[in-house]
């Protein structure tokens, strides 16, 4: 299969290109200077020329916290919404399967006990998650598209981690492997990938980090932090075990 991967130089993309489910495939992994996803003509031209069976769209402008300048917000919207829309439109035009990467942060984390399902309605906190939520329906406008929500870390660069904030984050290599498997599946619509629900502290320690606990009450900042954006992965697990959860 021919697979175009956008954002291949990013944290997720670097692991995705090495994922064993894609080992036999012909991969095209343009850098952002080779293929700027906000350049409509470049996107259409690339897809017409390469004729991919599948496009895995990882490219995004991400950021974690703090105040964004208007310029940063504009740049984020252009890549995460407009760019995602261009990729979806071009994939539709050439008949490629679109696998669009989204985030658990489309949810506000206020659901008691977390474990958000694909049927739960997004309510993003902050500008970056808002752009990711806005892109999802654009991606789903491409027939057969799969929108994969996930969360991951390569490492834990902080001395402390929350003991009262919850996630279903995966180590990045595991997230990339699961994403590759999902891309090779025939699933469409929304799909949640993730590990078990656990605190940030527990997750950081699974990465081998030597971290001390902290609590949300210790944090002061302009943006509220989502408390529990863990994802329910029943649909994915049912698919992997050959049973359907879509009834
Ligand atoms: N990181 C997380 O914790 C996290 C959690 C959940 C979901 N996600 C999602 O996972 C995906 C990958 O995230 P990541 O952490 O790997 O991001 P990353 O490390 O910041 O990498 C972003 C990638 O997007 C590319 N890119 C940015 N602007 C572009 C443009 N205009 N045209 C083409 N490519 C462009 C970058 O290319 P250059 O390097 O050339 O600029 C880079 O390859 C994103 O969709 C993100 O929203 C991330």
PDB file of C-alpha atoms and ligand atoms in Angstrom:
ATOM      1  CA  UNK A   1       0.000   0.000   0.000  1.00  0.00           C
ATOM      2  CA  UNK A   2       1.049   3.585  -0.553  1.00  0.00           C
ATOM      3  CA  UNK A   3       0.688   5.649   2.607  1.00  0.00           C
ATOM      4  CA  UNK A   4       1.221   9.388   2.958  1.00  0.00           C
ATOM      5  CA  UNK A   5       2.103  10.466   6.507  1.00  0.00           C
ATOM      6  CA  UNK A   6       1.934  14.168   7.361  1.00  0.00           C
ATOM      7  CA  UNK A   7       3.802  15.358  10.442  1.00  0.00           C
ATOM      8  CA  UNK A   8       6.269  12.471  10.105  1.00  0.00           C
ATOM      9  CA  UNK A   9       9.030  14.492  11.790  1.00  0.00           C
ATOM     10  CA  UNK A  10       6.922  15.002  14.928  1.00  0.00           C
ATOM     11  CA  UNK A  11       6.899  13.016  18.156  1.00  0.00           C
ATOM     12  CA  UNK A  12       4.185  10.639  16.966  1.00  0.00           C
ATOM     13  CA  UNK A  13       5.165  10.619  13.298  1.00  0.00           C
ATOM     14  CA  UNK A  14       8.770   9.592  14.010  1.00  0.00           C
ATOM     15  CA  UNK A  15       7.509   6.450  15.736  1.00  0.00           C
ATOM     16  CA  UNK A  16       4.742   5.835  13.210  1.00  0.00           C
ATOM     17  CA  UNK A  17       7.152   5.541  10.276  1.00  0.00           C
ATOM     18  CA  UNK A  18       8.954   2.772  12.227  1.00  0.00           C
ATOM     19  CA  UNK A  19       5.782   0.919  13.274  1.00  0.00           C
ATOM     20  CA  UNK A  20       5.868  -2.724  12.221  1.00  0.00           C
ATOM     21  CA  UNK A  21       2.323  -2.795  10.724  1.00  0.00           C
ATOM     22  CA  UNK A  22       3.594  -0.346   8.067  1.00  0.00           C
ATOM     23  CA  UNK A  23       6.865  -2.183   7.399  1.00  0.00           C
ATOM     24  CA  UNK A  24       5.793  -3.528   3.986  1.00  0.00           C
ATOM     25  CA  UNK A  25       4.216  -0.280   2.806  1.00  0.00           C
ATOM     26  CA  UNK A  26       5.538   2.439   0.563  1.00  0.00           C
ATOM     27  CA  UNK A  27       5.603   5.530   2.780  1.00  0.00           C
ATOM     28  CA  UNK A  28       5.765   9.142   1.659  1.00  0.00           C
ATOM     29  CA  UNK A  29       6.796  11.338   4.596  1.00  0.00           C
ATOM     30  CA  UNK A  30       7.188  14.930   3.412  1.00  0.00           C
ATOM     31  CA  UNK A  31       8.490  17.538   5.806  1.00  0.00           C
ATOM     32  CA  UNK A  32       6.409  20.667   6.389  1.00  0.00           C
ATOM     33  CA  UNK A  33       8.643  22.532   3.939  1.00  0.00           C
ATOM     34  CA  UNK A  34       8.065  19.854   1.274  1.00  0.00           C
ATOM     35  CA  UNK A  35       4.328  19.784   1.955  1.00  0.00           C
ATOM     36  CA  UNK A  36       2.744  22.603   3.895  1.00  0.00           C
ATOM     37  CA  UNK A  37      -0.752  21.336   4.675  1.00  0.00           C
ATOM     38  CA  UNK A  38      -2.094  24.890   4.553  1.00  0.00           C
ATOM     39  CA  UNK A  39      -1.075  25.154   0.887  1.00  0.00           C
ATOM     40  CA  UNK A  40      -4.161  23.915  -0.932  1.00  0.00           C
ATOM     41  CA  UNK A  41      -2.465  23.460  -4.297  1.00  0.00           C
ATOM     42  CA  UNK A  42       0.522  21.663  -2.789  1.00  0.00           C
ATOM     43  CA  UNK A  43      -1.733  19.254  -0.891  1.00  0.00           C
ATOM     44  CA  UNK A  44      -3.873  18.405  -3.907  1.00  0.00           C
ATOM     45  CA  UNK A  45      -0.776  18.138  -6.116  1.00  0.00           C
ATOM     46  CA  UNK A  46       0.982  15.786  -3.705  1.00  0.00           C
ATOM     47  CA  UNK A  47      -1.986  13.460  -3.388  1.00  0.00           C
ATOM     48  CA  UNK A  48      -2.664  13.430  -7.137  1.00  0.00           C
ATOM     49  CA  UNK A  49       0.949  12.558  -7.838  1.00  0.00           C
ATOM     50  CA  UNK A  50       1.508   9.942  -5.103  1.00  0.00           C
ATOM     51  CA  UNK A  51      -2.029   8.467  -5.279  1.00  0.00           C
ATOM     52  CA  UNK A  52      -1.932   7.102  -1.726  1.00  0.00           C
ATOM     53  CA  UNK A  53      -4.288   4.368  -0.589  1.00  0.00           C
ATOM     54  CA  UNK A  54      -4.202   5.941   2.861  1.00  0.00           C
ATOM     55  CA  UNK A  55      -3.304   9.319   4.323  1.00  0.00           C
ATOM     56  CA  UNK A  56      -2.376   9.411   8.017  1.00  0.00           C
ATOM     57  CA  UNK A  57      -2.668  13.022   9.046  1.00  0.00           C
ATOM     58  CA  UNK A  58      -0.489  13.681  12.112  1.00  0.00           C
ATOM     59  CA  UNK A  59       0.615  17.238  11.271  1.00  0.00           C
ATOM     60  CA  UNK A  60      -0.566  19.835  13.751  1.00  0.00           C
ATOM     61  CA  UNK A  61       0.510  22.840  15.760  1.00  0.00           C
ATOM     62  CA  UNK A  62       0.367  21.646  19.339  1.00  0.00           C
ATOM     63  CA  UNK A  63       0.980  23.431  22.595  1.00  0.00           C
ATOM     64  CA  UNK A  64       0.186  22.756  26.163  1.00  0.00           C
ATOM     65  CA  UNK A  65      -0.637  25.733  28.352  1.00  0.00           C
ATOM     66  CA  UNK A  66      -0.409  29.462  28.762  1.00  0.00           C
ATOM     67  CA  UNK A  67      -1.706  32.488  26.932  1.00  0.00           C
ATOM     68  CA  UNK A  68      -1.545  32.396  23.129  1.00  0.00           C
ATOM     69  CA  UNK A  69      -0.920  35.516  21.125  1.00  0.00           C
ATOM     70  CA  UNK A  70      -3.456  36.252  18.360  1.00  0.00           C
ATOM     71  CA  UNK A  71      -0.726  35.368  15.843  1.00  0.00           C
ATOM     72  CA  UNK A  72      -0.134  31.977  17.488  1.00  0.00           C
ATOM     73  CA  UNK A  73      -3.854  31.284  17.482  1.00  0.00           C
ATOM     74  CA  UNK A  74      -4.141  32.149  13.826  1.00  0.00           C
ATOM     75  CA  UNK A  75      -1.213  29.882  12.958  1.00  0.00           C
ATOM     76  CA  UNK A  76      -2.739  27.084  15.028  1.00  0.00           C
ATOM     77  CA  UNK A  77      -6.129  27.428  13.321  1.00  0.00           C
ATOM     78  CA  UNK A  78      -4.539  27.499   9.899  1.00  0.00           C
ATOM     79  CA  UNK A  79      -2.697  24.230  10.403  1.00  0.00           C
ATOM     80  CA  UNK A  80      -5.103  22.364  12.665  1.00  0.00           C
ATOM     81  CA  UNK A  81      -8.399  23.351  11.038  1.00  0.00           C
ATOM     82  CA  UNK A  82      -7.780  24.786   7.575  1.00  0.00           C
ATOM     83  CA  UNK A  83      -4.865  22.419   6.883  1.00  0.00           C
ATOM     84  CA  UNK A  84      -6.810  19.402   8.131  1.00  0.00           C
ATOM     85  CA  UNK A  85      -9.679  20.440   5.877  1.00  0.00           C
ATOM     86  CA  UNK A  86      -7.371  20.647   2.856  1.00  0.00           C
ATOM     87  CA  UNK A  87      -5.976  17.189   3.565  1.00  0.00           C
ATOM     88  CA  UNK A  88      -9.513  15.788   3.944  1.00  0.00           C
ATOM     89  CA  UNK A  89     -10.694  17.401   0.737  1.00  0.00           C
ATOM     90  CA  UNK A  90      -7.716  16.132  -1.256  1.00  0.00           C
ATOM     91  CA  UNK A  91      -8.044  12.625   0.213  1.00  0.00           C
ATOM     92  CA  UNK A  92     -11.688  12.615  -0.838  1.00  0.00           C
ATOM     93  CA  UNK A  93     -10.765  13.774  -4.343  1.00  0.00           C
ATOM     94  CA  UNK A  94      -8.241  10.981  -4.935  1.00  0.00           C
ATOM     95  CA  UNK A  95     -10.305   8.343  -3.108  1.00  0.00           C
ATOM     96  CA  UNK A  96      -7.741   7.765  -0.337  1.00  0.00           C
ATOM     97  CA  UNK A  97      -8.641   6.511   3.105  1.00  0.00           C
ATOM     98  CA  UNK A  98      -8.089   9.305   5.636  1.00  0.00           C
ATOM     99  CA  UNK A  99      -6.848   8.558   9.127  1.00  0.00           C
ATOM    100  CA  UNK A 100      -6.907  11.796  11.086  1.00  0.00           C
ATOM    101  CA  UNK A 101      -5.175  12.099  14.464  1.00  0.00           C
ATOM    102  CA  UNK A 102      -7.059  13.922  17.193  1.00  0.00           C
ATOM    103  CA  UNK A 103      -6.753  14.194  20.941  1.00  0.00           C
ATOM    104  CA  UNK A 104      -8.390  13.261  24.247  1.00  0.00           C
ATOM    105  CA  UNK A 105      -8.309  17.010  24.989  1.00  0.00           C
ATOM    106  CA  UNK A 106     -11.436  17.523  22.861  1.00  0.00           C
ATOM    107  CA  UNK A 107     -13.115  16.647  26.176  1.00  0.00           C
ATOM    108  CA  UNK A 108     -13.169  18.997  29.174  1.00  0.00           C
ATOM    109  CA  UNK A 109     -12.367  16.215  31.633  1.00  0.00           C
ATOM    110  CA  UNK A 110     -15.350  16.862  33.882  1.00  0.00           C
ATOM    111  CA  UNK A 111     -17.112  13.520  33.321  1.00  0.00           C
ATOM    112  CA  UNK A 112     -17.182  11.702  36.673  1.00  0.00           C
ATOM    113  CA  UNK A 113     -14.808   8.754  36.408  1.00  0.00           C
ATOM    114  CA  UNK A 114     -13.682   9.804  32.929  1.00  0.00           C
ATOM    115  CA  UNK A 115     -13.519   7.037  30.311  1.00  0.00           C
ATOM    116  CA  UNK A 116     -15.065   9.101  27.547  1.00  0.00           C
ATOM    117  CA  UNK A 117     -16.736   7.135  24.781  1.00  0.00           C
ATOM    118  CA  UNK A 118     -16.775   7.974  21.075  1.00  0.00           C
ATOM    119  CA  UNK A 119     -20.451   8.951  21.517  1.00  0.00           C
ATOM    120  CA  UNK A 120     -19.661  11.587  24.178  1.00  0.00           C
ATOM    121  CA  UNK A 121     -19.923  15.163  22.957  1.00  0.00           C
ATOM    122  CA  UNK A 122     -16.648  17.147  22.874  1.00  0.00           C
ATOM    123  CA  UNK A 123     -16.314  20.290  24.980  1.00  0.00           C
ATOM    124  CA  UNK A 124     -12.720  21.514  24.641  1.00  0.00           C
ATOM    125  CA  UNK A 125     -11.003  23.727  27.207  1.00  0.00           C
ATOM    126  CA  UNK A 126      -8.576  26.105  25.543  1.00  0.00           C
ATOM    127  CA  UNK A 127      -7.673  27.081  22.025  1.00  0.00           C
ATOM    128  CA  UNK A 128      -5.552  24.134  20.862  1.00  0.00           C
ATOM    129  CA  UNK A 129      -8.213  21.551  21.781  1.00  0.00           C
ATOM    130  CA  UNK A 130     -10.833  23.758  20.171  1.00  0.00           C
ATOM    131  CA  UNK A 131      -8.959  23.646  16.868  1.00  0.00           C
ATOM    132  CA  UNK A 132      -8.618  19.866  17.157  1.00  0.00           C
ATOM    133  CA  UNK A 133     -12.343  19.489  17.843  1.00  0.00           C
ATOM    134  CA  UNK A 134     -13.174  21.778  14.911  1.00  0.00           C
ATOM    135  CA  UNK A 135     -11.113  19.619  12.546  1.00  0.00           C
ATOM    136  CA  UNK A 136     -12.831  16.339  13.365  1.00  0.00           C
ATOM    137  CA  UNK A 137     -16.042  16.931  11.347  1.00  0.00           C
ATOM    138  CA  UNK A 138     -13.940  18.152   8.409  1.00  0.00           C
ATOM    139  CA  UNK A 139     -12.005  14.884   8.456  1.00  0.00           C
ATOM    140  CA  UNK A 140     -15.203  12.868   8.818  1.00  0.00           C
ATOM    141  CA  UNK A 141     -16.462  14.539   5.633  1.00  0.00           C
ATOM    142  CA  UNK A 142     -14.054  12.304   3.726  1.00  0.00           C
ATOM    143  CA  UNK A 143     -15.923   9.050   2.989  1.00  0.00           C
ATOM    144  CA  UNK A 144     -14.656   6.151   5.140  1.00  0.00           C
ATOM    145  CA  UNK A 145     -12.441   8.432   7.246  1.00  0.00           C
ATOM    146  CA  UNK A 146     -11.213   7.328  10.661  1.00  0.00           C
ATOM    147  CA  UNK A 147     -10.659   9.973  13.348  1.00  0.00           C
ATOM    148  CA  UNK A 148      -8.400   8.568  16.054  1.00  0.00           C
ATOM    149  CA  UNK A 149      -8.345  10.253  19.453  1.00  0.00           C
ATOM    150  CA  UNK A 150      -5.346   9.396  21.576  1.00  0.00           C
ATOM    151  CA  UNK A 151      -2.772  10.799  23.983  1.00  0.00           C
ATOM    152  CA  UNK A 152       0.872   9.941  24.521  1.00  0.00           C
ATOM    153  CA  UNK A 153       4.253  10.980  25.899  1.00  0.00           C
ATOM    154  CA  UNK A 154       7.768  10.196  24.766  1.00  0.00           C
ATOM    155  CA  UNK A 155       9.212  10.809  28.203  1.00  0.00           C
ATOM    156  CA  UNK A 156       8.350  12.623  31.434  1.00  0.00           C
ATOM    157  CA  UNK A 157      10.427  15.798  31.519  1.00  0.00           C
ATOM    158  CA  UNK A 158       9.051  17.157  34.814  1.00  0.00           C
ATOM    159  CA  UNK A 159      10.109  16.454  38.429  1.00  0.00           C
ATOM    160  CA  UNK A 160       6.499  16.029  39.560  1.00  0.00           C
ATOM    161  CA  UNK A 161       3.228  14.582  38.213  1.00  0.00           C
ATOM    162  CA  UNK A 162      -0.425  14.879  39.267  1.00  0.00           C
ATOM    163  CA  UNK A 163      -1.799  12.203  41.543  1.00  0.00           C
ATOM    164  CA  UNK A 164      -5.367  13.568  41.141  1.00  0.00           C
ATOM    165  CA  UNK A 165      -5.480  14.057  37.359  1.00  0.00           C
ATOM    166  CA  UNK A 166      -6.312  11.120  35.100  1.00  0.00           C
ATOM    167  CA  UNK A 167      -5.443   9.981  31.596  1.00  0.00           C
ATOM    168  CA  UNK A 168      -5.279   6.989  29.287  1.00  0.00           C
ATOM    169  CA  UNK A 169      -1.981   8.145  27.771  1.00  0.00           C
ATOM    170  CA  UNK A 170       0.247   5.593  26.070  1.00  0.00           C
ATOM    171  CA  UNK A 171       4.014   5.590  25.617  1.00  0.00           C
ATOM    172  CA  UNK A 172       4.483   7.139  22.170  1.00  0.00           C
ATOM    173  CA  UNK A 173       5.816   3.986  20.492  1.00  0.00           C
ATOM    174  CA  UNK A 174       2.762   2.039  21.666  1.00  0.00           C
ATOM    175  CA  UNK A 175       0.428   4.814  20.485  1.00  0.00           C
ATOM    176  CA  UNK A 176       2.122   4.808  17.071  1.00  0.00           C
ATOM    177  CA  UNK A 177       1.843   1.020  16.800  1.00  0.00           C
ATOM    178  CA  UNK A 178      -1.858   1.092  17.648  1.00  0.00           C
ATOM    179  CA  UNK A 179      -2.435   3.969  15.242  1.00  0.00           C
ATOM    180  CA  UNK A 180      -0.737   1.985  12.470  1.00  0.00           C
ATOM    181  CA  UNK A 181      -2.940  -1.031  13.196  1.00  0.00           C
ATOM    182  CA  UNK A 182      -6.047   1.172  13.185  1.00  0.00           C
ATOM    183  CA  UNK A 183      -4.957   2.726   9.887  1.00  0.00           C
ATOM    184  CA  UNK A 184      -4.715  -0.771   8.395  1.00  0.00           C
ATOM    185  CA  UNK A 185      -8.174  -1.724   9.698  1.00  0.00           C
ATOM    186  CA  UNK A 186     -11.459  -1.037   7.944  1.00  0.00           C
ATOM    187  CA  UNK A 187     -12.810   0.980  10.869  1.00  0.00           C
ATOM    188  CA  UNK A 188     -14.318   4.375  10.137  1.00  0.00           C
ATOM    189  CA  UNK A 189     -15.809   7.175  12.214  1.00  0.00           C
ATOM    190  CA  UNK A 190     -14.453   8.029  15.643  1.00  0.00           C
ATOM    191  CA  UNK A 191     -12.075   5.705  17.473  1.00  0.00           C
ATOM    192  CA  UNK A 192     -10.506   6.019  20.923  1.00  0.00           C
ATOM    193  CA  UNK A 193      -7.069   4.487  21.514  1.00  0.00           C
ATOM    194  CA  UNK A 194      -5.392   4.418  24.882  1.00  0.00           C
ATOM    195  CA  UNK A 195      -4.096   2.510  27.833  1.00  0.00           C
ATOM    196  CA  UNK A 196      -5.728   2.004  31.209  1.00  0.00           C
ATOM    197  CA  UNK A 197      -7.153   4.986  33.087  1.00  0.00           C
ATOM    198  CA  UNK A 198      -4.540   6.067  35.594  1.00  0.00           C
ATOM    199  CA  UNK A 199      -3.185   9.167  37.273  1.00  0.00           C
ATOM    200  CA  UNK A 200      -0.483  11.215  35.567  1.00  0.00           C
ATOM    201  CA  UNK A 201       1.792  10.121  38.400  1.00  0.00           C
ATOM    202  CA  UNK A 202       1.215   6.430  37.695  1.00  0.00           C
ATOM    203  CA  UNK A 203       1.700   6.996  33.960  1.00  0.00           C
ATOM    204  CA  UNK A 204       4.926   8.970  34.459  1.00  0.00           C
ATOM    205  CA  UNK A 205       6.294   6.164  36.610  1.00  0.00           C
ATOM    206  CA  UNK A 206       5.496   3.586  33.900  1.00  0.00           C
ATOM    207  CA  UNK A 207       7.840   5.614  31.667  1.00  0.00           C
ATOM    208  CA  UNK A 208      10.555   5.067  34.261  1.00  0.00           C
ATOM    209  CA  UNK A 209      10.509   8.638  35.478  1.00  0.00           C
ATOM    210  CA  UNK A 210      11.629   9.399  39.025  1.00  0.00           C
ATOM    211  CA  UNK A 211       8.792  11.781  39.918  1.00  0.00           C
ATOM    212  CA  UNK A 212       7.180  13.139  43.044  1.00  0.00           C
ATOM    213  CA  UNK A 213       3.403  13.553  43.412  1.00  0.00           C
ATOM    214  CA  UNK A 214       1.600  16.886  43.164  1.00  0.00           C
ATOM    215  CA  UNK A 215      -2.053  17.916  43.128  1.00  0.00           C
ATOM    216  CA  UNK A 216      -4.197  20.168  40.953  1.00  0.00           C
ATOM    217  CA  UNK A 217      -4.746  22.503  43.911  1.00  0.00           C
ATOM    218  CA  UNK A 218      -1.053  23.444  43.718  1.00  0.00           C
ATOM    219  CA  UNK A 219      -1.418  24.847  40.181  1.00  0.00           C
ATOM    220  CA  UNK A 220      -2.293  28.398  39.372  1.00  0.00           C
ATOM    221  CA  UNK A 221      -2.681  29.544  35.788  1.00  0.00           C
ATOM    222  CA  UNK A 222      -4.909  31.152  33.170  1.00  0.00           C
ATOM    223  CA  UNK A 223      -6.267  27.912  31.697  1.00  0.00           C
ATOM    224  CA  UNK A 224      -8.272  25.365  33.665  1.00  0.00           C
ATOM    225  CA  UNK A 225      -6.725  21.910  33.402  1.00  0.00           C
ATOM    226  CA  UNK A 226      -8.936  19.011  32.341  1.00  0.00           C
ATOM    227  CA  UNK A 227      -9.137  16.672  35.335  1.00  0.00           C
ATOM    228  CA  UNK A 228      -9.911  13.360  33.656  1.00  0.00           C
ATOM    229  CA  UNK A 229      -9.700  12.921  29.878  1.00  0.00           C
ATOM    230  CA  UNK A 230      -9.246   9.160  29.985  1.00  0.00           C
ATOM    231  CA  UNK A 231     -10.762   7.405  26.979  1.00  0.00           C
ATOM    232  CA  UNK A 232     -12.960   4.355  26.853  1.00  0.00           C
ATOM    233  CA  UNK A 233     -11.363   2.005  24.310  1.00  0.00           C
ATOM    234  CA  UNK A 234     -14.137  -0.614  24.148  1.00  0.00           C
ATOM    235  CA  UNK A 235     -14.623  -0.127  20.402  1.00  0.00           C
ATOM    236  CA  UNK A 236     -10.939  -0.716  19.648  1.00  0.00           C
ATOM    237  CA  UNK A 237     -10.638  -3.691  21.996  1.00  0.00           C
ATOM    238  CA  UNK A 238     -13.776  -5.267  20.505  1.00  0.00           C
ATOM    239  CA  UNK A 239     -12.330  -4.820  17.024  1.00  0.00           C
ATOM    240  CA  UNK A 240      -9.045  -6.434  18.042  1.00  0.00           C
ATOM    241  CA  UNK A 241     -10.842  -9.379  19.607  1.00  0.00           C
ATOM    242  CA  UNK A 242     -13.107  -9.810  16.595  1.00  0.00           C
ATOM    243  CA  UNK A 243     -16.326  -8.745  18.291  1.00  0.00           C
ATOM    244  CA  UNK A 244     -18.395  -5.663  17.489  1.00  0.00           C
ATOM    245  CA  UNK A 245     -19.220  -2.908  19.943  1.00  0.00           C
ATOM    246  CA  UNK A 246     -20.933  -0.823  17.280  1.00  0.00           C
ATOM    247  CA  UNK A 247     -24.394  -2.339  17.552  1.00  0.00           C
TER     248      UNK A 247
HETATM  249  N1  LIG B   1       1.803  15.484  21.786  1.00  0.00           N
HETATM  250  C1  LIG B   1       0.722  15.089  22.456  1.00  0.00           C
HETATM  251  O1  LIG B   1       0.735  14.958  23.669  1.00  0.00           O
HETATM  252  C2  LIG B   1      -0.540  14.775  21.702  1.00  0.00           C
HETATM  253  C3  LIG B   1      -1.614  14.250  22.420  1.00  0.00           C
HETATM  254  C4  LIG B   1      -2.777  13.911  21.743  1.00  0.00           C
HETATM  255  C5  LIG B   1      -2.855  14.088  20.361  1.00  0.00           C
HETATM  256  N2  LIG B   1      -1.799  14.631  19.703  1.00  0.00           N
HETATM  257  C6  LIG B   1      -1.929  14.805  18.252  1.00  0.00           C
HETATM  258  O2  LIG B   1      -0.977  13.937  17.653  1.00  0.00           O
HETATM  259  C7  LIG B   1      -0.524  14.509  16.418  1.00  0.00           C
HETATM  260  C8  LIG B   1       0.990  14.544  16.415  1.00  0.00           C
HETATM  261  O3  LIG B   1       1.420  15.346  17.492  1.00  0.00           O
HETATM  262  P1  LIG B   1       2.977  15.437  17.867  1.00  0.00           P
HETATM  263  O4  LIG B   1       3.074  15.485  19.340  1.00  0.00           O
HETATM  264  O5  LIG B   1       3.728  14.400  17.105  1.00  0.00           O
HETATM  265  O6  LIG B   1       3.302  16.888  17.302  1.00  0.00           O
HETATM  266  P2  LIG B   1       4.752  17.546  17.070  1.00  0.00           P
HETATM  267  O7  LIG B   1       5.827  16.727  17.671  1.00  0.00           O
HETATM  268  O8  LIG B   1       4.631  18.975  17.466  1.00  0.00           O
HETATM  269  O9  LIG B   1       4.906  17.464  15.478  1.00  0.00           O
HETATM  270  C9  LIG B   1       4.059  18.218  14.655  1.00  0.00           C
HETATM  271  C10 LIG B   1       4.313  17.812  13.229  1.00  0.00           C
HETATM  272  O10 LIG B   1       3.433  18.575  12.392  1.00  0.00           O
HETATM  273  C11 LIG B   1       4.211  19.151  11.350  1.00  0.00           C
HETATM  274  N3  LIG B   1       3.616  20.399  10.887  1.00  0.00           N
HETATM  275  C12 LIG B   1       3.359  21.528  11.597  1.00  0.00           C
HETATM  276  N4  LIG B   1       2.854  22.471  10.787  1.00  0.00           N
HETATM  277  C13 LIG B   1       2.770  21.921   9.541  1.00  0.00           C
HETATM  278  C14 LIG B   1       2.340  22.395   8.273  1.00  0.00           C
HETATM  279  N5  LIG B   1       1.867  23.642   8.109  1.00  0.00           N
HETATM  280  N6  LIG B   1       2.389  21.544   7.223  1.00  0.00           N
HETATM  281  C15 LIG B   1       2.855  20.290   7.371  1.00  0.00           C
HETATM  282  N7  LIG B   1       3.298  19.786   8.530  1.00  0.00           N
HETATM  283  C16 LIG B   1       3.259  20.601   9.616  1.00  0.00           C
HETATM  284  C17 LIG B   1       5.589  19.375  11.964  1.00  0.00           C
HETATM  285  O11 LIG B   1       6.543  19.503  10.935  1.00  0.00           O
HETATM  286  P3  LIG B   1       7.882  20.398  11.185  1.00  0.00           P
HETATM  287  O12 LIG B   1       8.641  19.679  12.258  1.00  0.00           O
HETATM  288  O13 LIG B   1       8.547  20.384   9.874  1.00  0.00           O
HETATM  289  O14 LIG B   1       7.375  21.742  11.623  1.00  0.00           O
HETATM  290  C18 LIG B   1       5.747  18.083  12.765  1.00  0.00           C
HETATM  291  O15 LIG B   1       6.171  17.044  11.905  1.00  0.00           O
HETATM  292  C19 LIG B   1      -1.196  15.884  16.318  1.00  0.00           C
HETATM  293  O16 LIG B   1      -2.348  15.775  15.518  1.00  0.00           O
HETATM  294  C20 LIG B   1      -1.581  16.202  17.751  1.00  0.00           C
HETATM  295  O17 LIG B   1      -2.680  17.075  17.804  1.00  0.00           O
HETATM  296  C21 LIG B   1      -0.648  14.967  20.331  1.00  0.00           C
END
